[in-house]
Coordinates of C-alpha atoms in Angstrom, one line a residue:
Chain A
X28 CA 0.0 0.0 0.0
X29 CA 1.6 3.4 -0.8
X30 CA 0.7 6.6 0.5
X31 CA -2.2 7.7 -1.5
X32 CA -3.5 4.4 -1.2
X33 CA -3.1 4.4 2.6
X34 CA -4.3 7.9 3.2
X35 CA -7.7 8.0 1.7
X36 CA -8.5 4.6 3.2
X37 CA -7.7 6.2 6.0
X38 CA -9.6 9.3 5.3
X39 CA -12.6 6.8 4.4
X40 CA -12.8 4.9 7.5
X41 CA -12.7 8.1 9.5
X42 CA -15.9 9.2 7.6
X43 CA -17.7 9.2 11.0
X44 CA -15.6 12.1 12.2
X45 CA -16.0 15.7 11.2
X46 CA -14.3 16.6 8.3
X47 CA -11.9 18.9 9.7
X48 CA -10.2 16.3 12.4
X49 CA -10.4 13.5 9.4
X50 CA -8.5 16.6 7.5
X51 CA -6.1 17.5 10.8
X52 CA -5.8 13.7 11.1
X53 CA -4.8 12.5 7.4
X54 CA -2.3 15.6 7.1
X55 CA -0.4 14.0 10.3
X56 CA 0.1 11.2 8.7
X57 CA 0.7 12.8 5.4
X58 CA 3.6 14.5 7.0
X59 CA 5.0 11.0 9.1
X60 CA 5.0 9.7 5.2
X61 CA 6.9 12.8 3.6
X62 CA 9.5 12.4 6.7
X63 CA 9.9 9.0 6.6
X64 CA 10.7 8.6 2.8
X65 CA 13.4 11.9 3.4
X66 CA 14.6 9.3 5.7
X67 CA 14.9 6.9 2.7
X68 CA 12.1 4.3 3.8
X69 CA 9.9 3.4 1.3
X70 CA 5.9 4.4 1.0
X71 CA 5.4 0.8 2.2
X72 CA 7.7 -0.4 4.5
X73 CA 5.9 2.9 6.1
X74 CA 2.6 1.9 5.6
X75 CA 3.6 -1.3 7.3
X76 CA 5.1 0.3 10.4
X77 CA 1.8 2.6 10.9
X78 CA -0.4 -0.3 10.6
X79 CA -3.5 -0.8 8.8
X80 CA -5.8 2.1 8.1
X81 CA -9.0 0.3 9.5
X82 CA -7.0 -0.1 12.9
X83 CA -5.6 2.9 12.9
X84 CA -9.4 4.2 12.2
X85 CA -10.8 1.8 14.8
X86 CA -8.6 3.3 17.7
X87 CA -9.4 7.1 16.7
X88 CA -13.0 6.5 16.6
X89 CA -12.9 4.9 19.8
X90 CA -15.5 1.6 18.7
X91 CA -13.2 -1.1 19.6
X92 CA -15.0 -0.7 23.3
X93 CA -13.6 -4.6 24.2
X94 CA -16.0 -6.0 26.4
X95 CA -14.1 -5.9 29.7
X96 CA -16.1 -7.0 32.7
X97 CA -14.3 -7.6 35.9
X98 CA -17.4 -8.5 37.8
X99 CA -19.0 -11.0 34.8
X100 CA -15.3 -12.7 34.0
X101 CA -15.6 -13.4 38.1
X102 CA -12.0 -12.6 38.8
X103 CA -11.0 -11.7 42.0
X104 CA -8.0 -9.5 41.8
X105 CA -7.8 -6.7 39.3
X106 CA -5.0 -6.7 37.3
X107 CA -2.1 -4.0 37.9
X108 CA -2.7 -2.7 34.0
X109 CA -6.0 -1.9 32.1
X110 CA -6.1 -5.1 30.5
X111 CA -8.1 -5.5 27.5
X112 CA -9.3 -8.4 25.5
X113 CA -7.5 -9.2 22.7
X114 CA -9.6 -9.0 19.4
X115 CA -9.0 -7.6 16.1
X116 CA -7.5 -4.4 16.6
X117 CA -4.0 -2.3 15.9
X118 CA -1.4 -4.1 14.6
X119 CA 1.8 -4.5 17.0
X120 CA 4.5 -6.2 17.5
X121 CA 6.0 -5.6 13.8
X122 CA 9.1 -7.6 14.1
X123 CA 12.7 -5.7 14.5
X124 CA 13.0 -3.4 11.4
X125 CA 16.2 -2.4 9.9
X126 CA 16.4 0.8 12.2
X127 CA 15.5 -1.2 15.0
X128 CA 18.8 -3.8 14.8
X129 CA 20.5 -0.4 14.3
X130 CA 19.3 1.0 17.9
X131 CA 20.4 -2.8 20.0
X132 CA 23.4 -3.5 17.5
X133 CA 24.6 -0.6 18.8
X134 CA 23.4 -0.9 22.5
X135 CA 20.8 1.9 22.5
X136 CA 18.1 -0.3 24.2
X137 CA 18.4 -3.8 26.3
X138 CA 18.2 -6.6 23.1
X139 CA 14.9 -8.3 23.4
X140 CA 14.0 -12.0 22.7
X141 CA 13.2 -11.8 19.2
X142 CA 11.1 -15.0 17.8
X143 CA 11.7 -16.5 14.7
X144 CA 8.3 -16.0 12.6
X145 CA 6.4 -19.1 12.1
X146 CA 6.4 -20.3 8.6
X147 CA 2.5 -20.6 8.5
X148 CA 0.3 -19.6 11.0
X149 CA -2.2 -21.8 12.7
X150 CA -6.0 -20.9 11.7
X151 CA -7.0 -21.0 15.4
X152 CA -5.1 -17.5 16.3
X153 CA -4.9 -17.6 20.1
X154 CA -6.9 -14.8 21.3
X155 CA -8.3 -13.4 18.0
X156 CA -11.3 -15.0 18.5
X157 CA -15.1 -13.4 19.6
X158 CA -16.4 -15.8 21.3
X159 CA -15.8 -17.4 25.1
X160 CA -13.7 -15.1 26.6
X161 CA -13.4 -14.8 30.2
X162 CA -11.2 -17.6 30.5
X163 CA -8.2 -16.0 28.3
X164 CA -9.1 -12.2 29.0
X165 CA -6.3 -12.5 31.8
X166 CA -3.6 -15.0 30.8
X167 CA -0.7 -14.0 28.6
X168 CA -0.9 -13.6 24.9
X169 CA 1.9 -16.1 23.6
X170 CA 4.3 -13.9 21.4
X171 CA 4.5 -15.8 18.0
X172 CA 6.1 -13.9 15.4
X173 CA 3.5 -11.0 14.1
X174 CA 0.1 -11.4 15.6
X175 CA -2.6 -8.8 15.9
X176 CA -3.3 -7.6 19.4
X177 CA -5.6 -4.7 20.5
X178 CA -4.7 -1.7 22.2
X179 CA -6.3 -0.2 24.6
X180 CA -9.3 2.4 23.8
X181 CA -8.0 5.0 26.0
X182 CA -11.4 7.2 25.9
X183 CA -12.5 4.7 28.2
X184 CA -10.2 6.0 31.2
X185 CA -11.4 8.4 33.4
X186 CA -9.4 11.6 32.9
X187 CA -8.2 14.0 35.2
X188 CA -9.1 17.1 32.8
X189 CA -11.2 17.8 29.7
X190 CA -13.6 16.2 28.0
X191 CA -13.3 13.1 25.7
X192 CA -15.0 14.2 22.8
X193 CA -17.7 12.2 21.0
X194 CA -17.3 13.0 17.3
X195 CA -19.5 9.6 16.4
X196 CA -22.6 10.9 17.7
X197 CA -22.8 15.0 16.8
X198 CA -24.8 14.2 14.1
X199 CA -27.6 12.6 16.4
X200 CA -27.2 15.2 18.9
X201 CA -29.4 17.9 17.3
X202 CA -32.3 16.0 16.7
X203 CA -32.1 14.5 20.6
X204 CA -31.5 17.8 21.8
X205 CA -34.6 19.3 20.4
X206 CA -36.9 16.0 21.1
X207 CA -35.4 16.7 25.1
X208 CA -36.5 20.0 24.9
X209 CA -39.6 19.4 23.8
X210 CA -40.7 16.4 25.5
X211 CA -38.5 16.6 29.2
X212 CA -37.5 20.8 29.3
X213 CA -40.8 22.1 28.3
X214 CA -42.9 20.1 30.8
X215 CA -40.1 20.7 33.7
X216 CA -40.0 24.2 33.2
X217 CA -43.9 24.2 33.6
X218 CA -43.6 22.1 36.6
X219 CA -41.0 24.1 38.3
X220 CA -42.8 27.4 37.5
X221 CA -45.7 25.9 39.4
X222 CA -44.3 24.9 42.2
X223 CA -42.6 28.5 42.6
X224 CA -45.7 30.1 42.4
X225 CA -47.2 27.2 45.2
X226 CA -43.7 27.6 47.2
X227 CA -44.7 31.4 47.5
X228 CA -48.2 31.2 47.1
X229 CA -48.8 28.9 50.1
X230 CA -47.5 31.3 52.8
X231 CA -49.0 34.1 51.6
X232 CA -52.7 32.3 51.4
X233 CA -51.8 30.9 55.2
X234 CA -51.1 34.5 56.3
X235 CA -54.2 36.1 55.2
X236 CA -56.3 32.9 56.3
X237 CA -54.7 32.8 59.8
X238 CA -55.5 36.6 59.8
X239 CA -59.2 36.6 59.0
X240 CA -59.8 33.4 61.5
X241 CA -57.9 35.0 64.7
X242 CA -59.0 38.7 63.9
X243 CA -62.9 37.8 62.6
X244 CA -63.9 34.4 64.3
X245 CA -65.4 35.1 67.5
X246 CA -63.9 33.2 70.4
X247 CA -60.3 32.4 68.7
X248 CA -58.2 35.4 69.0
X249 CA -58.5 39.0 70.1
X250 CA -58.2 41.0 67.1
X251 CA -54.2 42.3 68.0
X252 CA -53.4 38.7 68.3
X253 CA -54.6 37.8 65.2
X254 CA -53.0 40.8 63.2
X255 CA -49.7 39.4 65.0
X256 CA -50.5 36.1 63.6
X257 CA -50.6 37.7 60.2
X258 CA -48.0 39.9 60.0
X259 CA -45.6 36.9 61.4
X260 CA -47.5 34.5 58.1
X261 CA -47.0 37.5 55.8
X262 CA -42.9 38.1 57.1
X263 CA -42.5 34.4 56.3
X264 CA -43.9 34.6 52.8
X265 CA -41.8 37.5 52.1
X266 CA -38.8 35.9 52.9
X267 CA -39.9 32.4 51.4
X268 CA -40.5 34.8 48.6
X269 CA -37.0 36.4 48.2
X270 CA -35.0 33.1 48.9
X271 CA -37.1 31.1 46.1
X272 CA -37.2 34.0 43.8
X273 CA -33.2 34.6 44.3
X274 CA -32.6 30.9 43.9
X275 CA -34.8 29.6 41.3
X276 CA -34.6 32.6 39.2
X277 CA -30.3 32.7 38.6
X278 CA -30.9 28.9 38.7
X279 CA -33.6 29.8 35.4
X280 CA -31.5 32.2 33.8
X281 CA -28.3 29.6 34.4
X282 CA -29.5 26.6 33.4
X283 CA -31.4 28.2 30.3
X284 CA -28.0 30.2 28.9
X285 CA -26.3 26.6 29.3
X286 CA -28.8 24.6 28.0
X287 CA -28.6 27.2 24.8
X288 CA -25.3 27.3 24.8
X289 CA -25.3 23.6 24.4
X290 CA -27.2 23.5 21.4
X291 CA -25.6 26.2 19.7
X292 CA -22.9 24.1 20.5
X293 CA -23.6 21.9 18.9
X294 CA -25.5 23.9 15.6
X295 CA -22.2 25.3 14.9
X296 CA -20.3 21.8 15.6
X297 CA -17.9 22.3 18.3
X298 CA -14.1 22.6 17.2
X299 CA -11.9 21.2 19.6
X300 CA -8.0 20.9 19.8
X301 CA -6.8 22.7 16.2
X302 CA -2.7 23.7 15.7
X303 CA -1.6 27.0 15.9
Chain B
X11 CA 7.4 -7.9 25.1
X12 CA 4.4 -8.5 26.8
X13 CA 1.6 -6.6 25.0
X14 CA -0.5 -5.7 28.5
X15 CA 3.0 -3.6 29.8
X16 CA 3.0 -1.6 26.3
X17 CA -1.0 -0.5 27.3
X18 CA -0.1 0.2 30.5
X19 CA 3.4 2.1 30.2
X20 CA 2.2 4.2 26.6
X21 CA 0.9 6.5 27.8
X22 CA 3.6 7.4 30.5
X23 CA 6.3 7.1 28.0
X24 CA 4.9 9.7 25.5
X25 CA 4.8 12.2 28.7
X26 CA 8.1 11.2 29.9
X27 CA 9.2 12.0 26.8
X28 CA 7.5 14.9 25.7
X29 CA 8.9 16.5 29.2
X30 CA 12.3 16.3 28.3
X31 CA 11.7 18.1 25.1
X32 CA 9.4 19.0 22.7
X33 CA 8.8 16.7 19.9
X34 CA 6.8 16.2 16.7
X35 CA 4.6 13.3 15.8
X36 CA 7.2 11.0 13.7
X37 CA 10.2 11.2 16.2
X38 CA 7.5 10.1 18.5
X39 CA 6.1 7.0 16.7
X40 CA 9.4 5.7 15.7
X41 CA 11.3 6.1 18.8
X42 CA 8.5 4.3 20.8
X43 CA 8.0 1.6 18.2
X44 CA 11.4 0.8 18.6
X45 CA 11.8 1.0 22.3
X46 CA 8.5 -0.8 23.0
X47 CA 7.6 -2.6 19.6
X48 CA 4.3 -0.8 19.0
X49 CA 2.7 0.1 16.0
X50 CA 3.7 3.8 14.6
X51 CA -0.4 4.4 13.7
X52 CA -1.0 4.1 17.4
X53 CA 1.2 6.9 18.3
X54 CA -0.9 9.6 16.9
X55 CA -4.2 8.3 18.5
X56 CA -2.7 8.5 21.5
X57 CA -1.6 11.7 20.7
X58 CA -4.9 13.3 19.9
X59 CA -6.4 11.6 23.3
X60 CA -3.5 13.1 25.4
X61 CA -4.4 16.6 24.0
X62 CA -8.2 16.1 24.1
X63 CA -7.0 15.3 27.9
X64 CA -4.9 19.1 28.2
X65 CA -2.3 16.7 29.0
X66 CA -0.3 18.0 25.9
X67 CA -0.4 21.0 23.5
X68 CA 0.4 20.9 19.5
X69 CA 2.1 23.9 17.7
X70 CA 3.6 24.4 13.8
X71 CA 7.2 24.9 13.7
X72 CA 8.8 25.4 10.5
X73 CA 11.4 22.4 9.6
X74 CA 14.7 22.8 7.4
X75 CA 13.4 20.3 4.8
X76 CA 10.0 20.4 4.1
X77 CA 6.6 21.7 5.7
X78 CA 5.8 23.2 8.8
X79 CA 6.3 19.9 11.7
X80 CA 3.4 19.7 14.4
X81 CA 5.7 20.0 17.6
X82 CA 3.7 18.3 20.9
X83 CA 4.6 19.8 24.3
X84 CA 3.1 18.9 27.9
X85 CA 1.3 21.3 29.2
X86 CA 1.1 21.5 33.0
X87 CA -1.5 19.6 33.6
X88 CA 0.5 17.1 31.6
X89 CA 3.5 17.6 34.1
X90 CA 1.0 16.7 36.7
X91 CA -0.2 13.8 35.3
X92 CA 3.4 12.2 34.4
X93 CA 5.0 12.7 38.1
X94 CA 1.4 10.7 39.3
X95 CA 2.0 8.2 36.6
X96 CA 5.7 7.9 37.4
X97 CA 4.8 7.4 40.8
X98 CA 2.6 4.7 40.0
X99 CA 5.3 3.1 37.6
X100 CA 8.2 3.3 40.3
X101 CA 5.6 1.4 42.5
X102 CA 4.4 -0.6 40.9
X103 CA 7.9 -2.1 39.6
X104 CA 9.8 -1.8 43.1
X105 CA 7.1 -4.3 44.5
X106 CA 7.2 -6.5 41.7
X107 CA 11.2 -6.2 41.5
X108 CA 10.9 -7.5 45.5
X109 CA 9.2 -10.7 44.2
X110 CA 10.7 -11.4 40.9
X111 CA 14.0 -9.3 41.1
X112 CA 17.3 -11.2 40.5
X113 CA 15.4 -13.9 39.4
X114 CA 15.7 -16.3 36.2
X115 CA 14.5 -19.1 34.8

């Protein structure tokens, strides 16, 4: 595969992604092509090193989720690393390369144990498979020549900062958002208006109830009593007033501004990341 | 070398070596596909994570041959992130070294 060839298959499985990181994305590796054949390497010993464009694809679009369950594989003790199953996924252990003999022959790195390739491999592929998994997810992959292994789908990690961004669903996210607003925000904005005008409404009622009874029944109340009564009620709704109103109306203007914000958001399509 | 210590150490490398200098995506992906035996393509994925993360920043500098390089750096939060992950690392590998150190088979 040379470059051409590798780049738009590149560019085509990254179709899910907006255009401009599939653009940002393809010119990175444009350029790790154009430096590697000023190094002299061919367009596809390069190709080889990168790995396969669907991989490559697979791990930026973040689907190769392996299903990792510590509770259904029933093991006991976590292991020290993420570990993920191993599927189809991006291409590693390549072999030593030229450069590579270069960097122990000359005692760069500590010389690893290099395996000589099998002549052909065996159709059952030791952990390439889908199905019964929980036995294997744990034990040792068994290094035999070149054999695909997946990496891990690092979105998966909680982060200490930032957002992971979701470039796969933006296209869905308009149509929820506006099926959400009109189906959960509309009828909880109603809702919550009501029960501000209850939440205020209530003490204000009991006030002017609690004033007529203790100042007009006869028998209750003397009529200074029953003002007293009142004007304690009334005091009450006034503050129940100001702390509701103070509350629920920044809470209102807030959450409104976000929630807008949000969809313009994602109207516009939100650019993330971008080189200087 | 054994494919679950690449996953776990990858991400630590990159950072360790972005801190001691800035670097572009190539030198990267071939230095670490030596050292480690990964595949070059799963440099940059990384990449785009870590600075999705603010764990590392991307800038153009111009290059004696050719087009502008993207140069990654860590940002500060990055710098936090490595010393916790080099804590872990040192760790991690000074109680395993108490079980398995000097040994052989």
């Amino acid at each position: 595969m040379n470059k051409r060839e590798y780049l738009s298959a590149l560019e085509a499985q990254l179709k899910r992604l907006p255009s401009d990181d599939v653009k940002e994305i393809v010119k990175e590796f444009d350029a790790h092509f154009d430096i590697a054949s000023s190094e002299g390497k061919s367009e596809e010993e390069t190709a080889a090193k990168l790995g396969s464009p669907e991989e490559v694809a697979k791990y930026y679009l973040g689907d190769s989720v392996p299903d990792f369950d510590v509770a259904s594989a029933g093991a006991a003790v976590p292991p020290p690393f993420p570990i993920i199953p191993v599927k189809t996924g991006m291409v590693i252990d390549r072999g030593i390369g030229p450069q590579t003999a270069a960097g122990f022959a000359n005692g760069r790195y500590a010389k690893p144990v290099v395996n000589t390739p099998p002549k052909a491999e065996p159709a059952n592929v030791p952990f390439a498979h889908t199905g019964a998994k929980e036995k294997e997810t744990y034990s040792e992959p068994i290094r035999q020549g070149k054999k695909e292994y997946t990496l891990p789908d690092y979105s998966q990690y909680p982060s200490k900062g930032g957002k992971h961004p979701e470039p796969a669903a933006k296209e869905h996210n308009l149509a929820f958002a506006i099926l959400f607003t009109i189906f959960v925000f509309v009828p909880l904005w109603i809702i919550a208006l009501g029960l501000l005008v209850l939440l205020i409404g209530l003490p204000v009622v009991q006030g002017l109830m609690s004033g007529v009874l203790f100042s007009w029944v006869p028998g209750m109340c003397s009529g200074v009593a029953g003002t007293v009564c009142m004007a304690i009620s009334l005091a009450f709704a006034a503050v129940a007033f100001v702390f509701v109103a103070y509350f629920a109306i920044k809470g209102f203007i807030l959450g409104t501004v976000h929630y807008f914000r949000y969809i313009f958001k994602i109207n516009s399509g939100s650019k993330e990341g971008g080189n200087a | 070398m054994n494919v679950q210590f690449k996953k776990g150490v990858l991400d630590l490398c990159v950072l360790a070596m972005l801190n001691d200098s800035d670097r572009y995506g190539y030198e990267l992906a071939s230095t670490l596909s030596e050292i480690i035996m990964i595949s070059d393509g799963t440099v940059y994925p990384l990449l785009r994570k870590l600075a999705s993360d603010g764990l590392v920043a991307s800038y153009l500098q111009e290059s004696q041959s050719g087009p502008p390089r993207k140069y990654y750096s860590l940002t500060a939060m990055g710098k936090i992130r490595l010393a916790e992950l080099l804590e872990d690392w040192n760790n991690f590998t000074a109680s395993v070294n108490k079980i398995v150190g000097g040994k052989s088979v």
